[in-house]
Each structure stands twice: as structure tokens, then as C-alpha cells.
GROMACS .gro file of C-alpha atoms in nm:
model
   87
    1MET     CA    1  13.791  13.387  24.904
    2ALA     CA    2  13.454  13.393  24.727
    3GLN     CA    3  13.449  13.316  24.357
    4GLN     CA    4  13.310  13.594  24.139
    5GLN     CA    5  13.062  13.523  23.864
    6THR     CA    6  13.194  13.544  23.508
    7PRO     CA    7  13.072  13.860  23.331
    8ARG     CA    8  12.804  13.785  23.071
    9GLN     CA    9  13.010  13.917  22.776
   10VAL     CA   10  13.308  13.701  22.873
   11ALA     CA   11  13.092  13.390  22.911
   12GLU     CA   12  12.925  13.448  22.574
   13ARG     CA   13  13.259  13.495  22.397
   14ALA     CA   14  13.418  13.195  22.570
   15THR     CA   15  13.134  12.965  22.473
   16GLU     CA   16  13.096  13.054  22.105
   17SER     CA   17  13.048  12.754  21.881
   18VAL     CA   18  13.275  12.718  21.580
   19GLU     CA   19  13.280  12.465  21.300
   20MET     CA   20  13.588  12.247  21.349
   21PRO     CA   21  13.746  12.109  21.032
   22ARG     CA   22  13.750  11.730  21.018
   23THR     CA   23  14.088  11.709  20.845
   24GLY     CA   24  14.408  11.907  20.845
   25PRO     CA   25  14.562  12.127  21.113
   26MET     CA   26  14.362  12.385  21.310
   27LEU     CA   27  14.504  12.713  21.435
   28LEU     CA   28  14.391  12.766  21.794
   29GLY     CA   29  14.579  13.086  21.868
   30VAL     CA   30  14.877  13.315  21.807
   31PHE     CA   31  15.093  13.460  22.084
   32GLY     CA   32  15.434  13.605  22.156
   33ASN     CA   33  15.565  13.932  22.020
   34GLU     CA   34  15.657  14.069  21.677
   35THR     CA   35  16.015  13.944  21.695
   36ALA     CA   36  15.928  13.593  21.821
   37PRO     CA   37  15.568  13.505  21.730
   38GLU     CA   38  15.438  13.156  21.800
   39ALA     CA   39  15.116  12.970  21.732
   40LEU     CA   40  14.923  12.688  21.895
   41VAL     CA   41  14.809  12.431  21.639
   42ARG     CA   42  14.594  12.120  21.675
   43LEU     CA   43  14.731  11.852  21.447
   44PRO     CA   44  14.509  11.606  21.256
   45ASN     CA   45  14.595  11.332  21.509
   46GLY     CA   46  14.461  11.549  21.793
   47GLN     CA   47  14.798  11.650  21.939
   48LEU     CA   48  14.869  12.014  22.023
   49ASP     CA   49  15.191  12.175  21.905
   50THR     CA   50  15.346  12.516  21.958
   51VAL     CA   51  15.517  12.633  21.638
   52ALA     CA   52  15.738  12.924  21.533
   53LEU     CA   53  15.870  13.051  21.199
   54GLY     CA   54  16.052  12.775  21.013
   55ASP     CA   55  15.881  12.489  21.198
   56ARG     CA   56  15.679  12.227  21.012
   57VAL     CA   57  15.308  12.157  21.046
   58ASN     CA   58  15.170  11.853  20.866
   59GLY     CA   59  15.460  11.857  20.617
   60ARG     CA   60  15.435  12.230  20.546
   61GLN     CA   61  15.673  12.501  20.666
   62VAL     CA   62  15.550  12.794  20.877
   63VAL     CA   63  15.658  13.094  20.668
   64ALA     CA   64  15.461  13.372  20.842
   65ILE     CA   65  15.270  13.429  21.164
   66ASP     CA   66  15.020  13.714  21.173
   67THR     CA   67  14.736  13.816  21.402
   68GLY     CA   68  14.491  13.524  21.394
   69ARG     CA   69  14.658  13.334  21.110
   70ILE     CA   70  14.972  13.154  20.996
   71ALA     CA   71  15.107  13.092  20.647
   72LEU     CA   72  15.209  12.738  20.559
   73ALA     CA   73  15.410  12.655  20.244
   74ARG     CA   74  15.515  12.347  20.051
   75GLY     CA   75  15.637  12.308  19.695
   76GLY     CA   76  15.644  12.682  19.626
   77LYS     CA   77  15.278  12.731  19.723
   78ALA     CA   78  15.154  12.891  20.044
   79TYR     CA   79  14.819  12.934  20.208
   80TRP     CA   80  14.687  13.106  20.520
   81LEU     CA   81  14.549  12.894  20.802
   82GLU     CA   82  14.299  13.111  20.988
   83GLN     CA   83  14.231  13.088  21.362
   84LEU     CA   84  13.909  12.911  21.455
   85GLY     CA   85  13.631  13.156  21.530
   86GLY     CA   86  13.799  13.443  21.343
   87ARG     CA   87  14.063  13.686  21.458
   0.00000   0.00000   0.00000
């Protein structure tokens, strides 16, 4: 079977450069459905982890998973971790 060439738009989107944070977790993607969303996170040590609501990331609890972002909380304060490259 001959391999087809990747469409130009797909190749451009797949090779976009993004600024990677040097510290802290990075959100690589969100998947699943509304009742069981999950997220793929790169931890500061370079490991990849799949997380769901209630799991911990770098000492913070995952309190929400939305399209292209997750909310992490600790000590009564929460913040959104946005997916690299935007939603």
C-alpha cells in the first residue's frame, strides 16, 4: 500500500512551535467525554501522566477538566492550566 502525503494544513498544524514552560506541569491534551474527562499532563520531571477529576498533579488536586484546560487547586486557591498551543 502506498503512503499518502500529509495534507499541507495538517502538516502545518502538527508542526506548530509553542513555548514550553521550564517549570511546573504542562497540559498536553484533554480527552474522554463529559461524564469521564481525562487529561494528559507532562510533569516537571518529564514523566507523562493521565489524570481525572480528583487526581493530584504536582501536589494540587484536579478540580475541573474543560476543553483545552484543567483547574488545579491547593489550599483553597485554584488556577487554570491551559493546553500548550491554545485550545
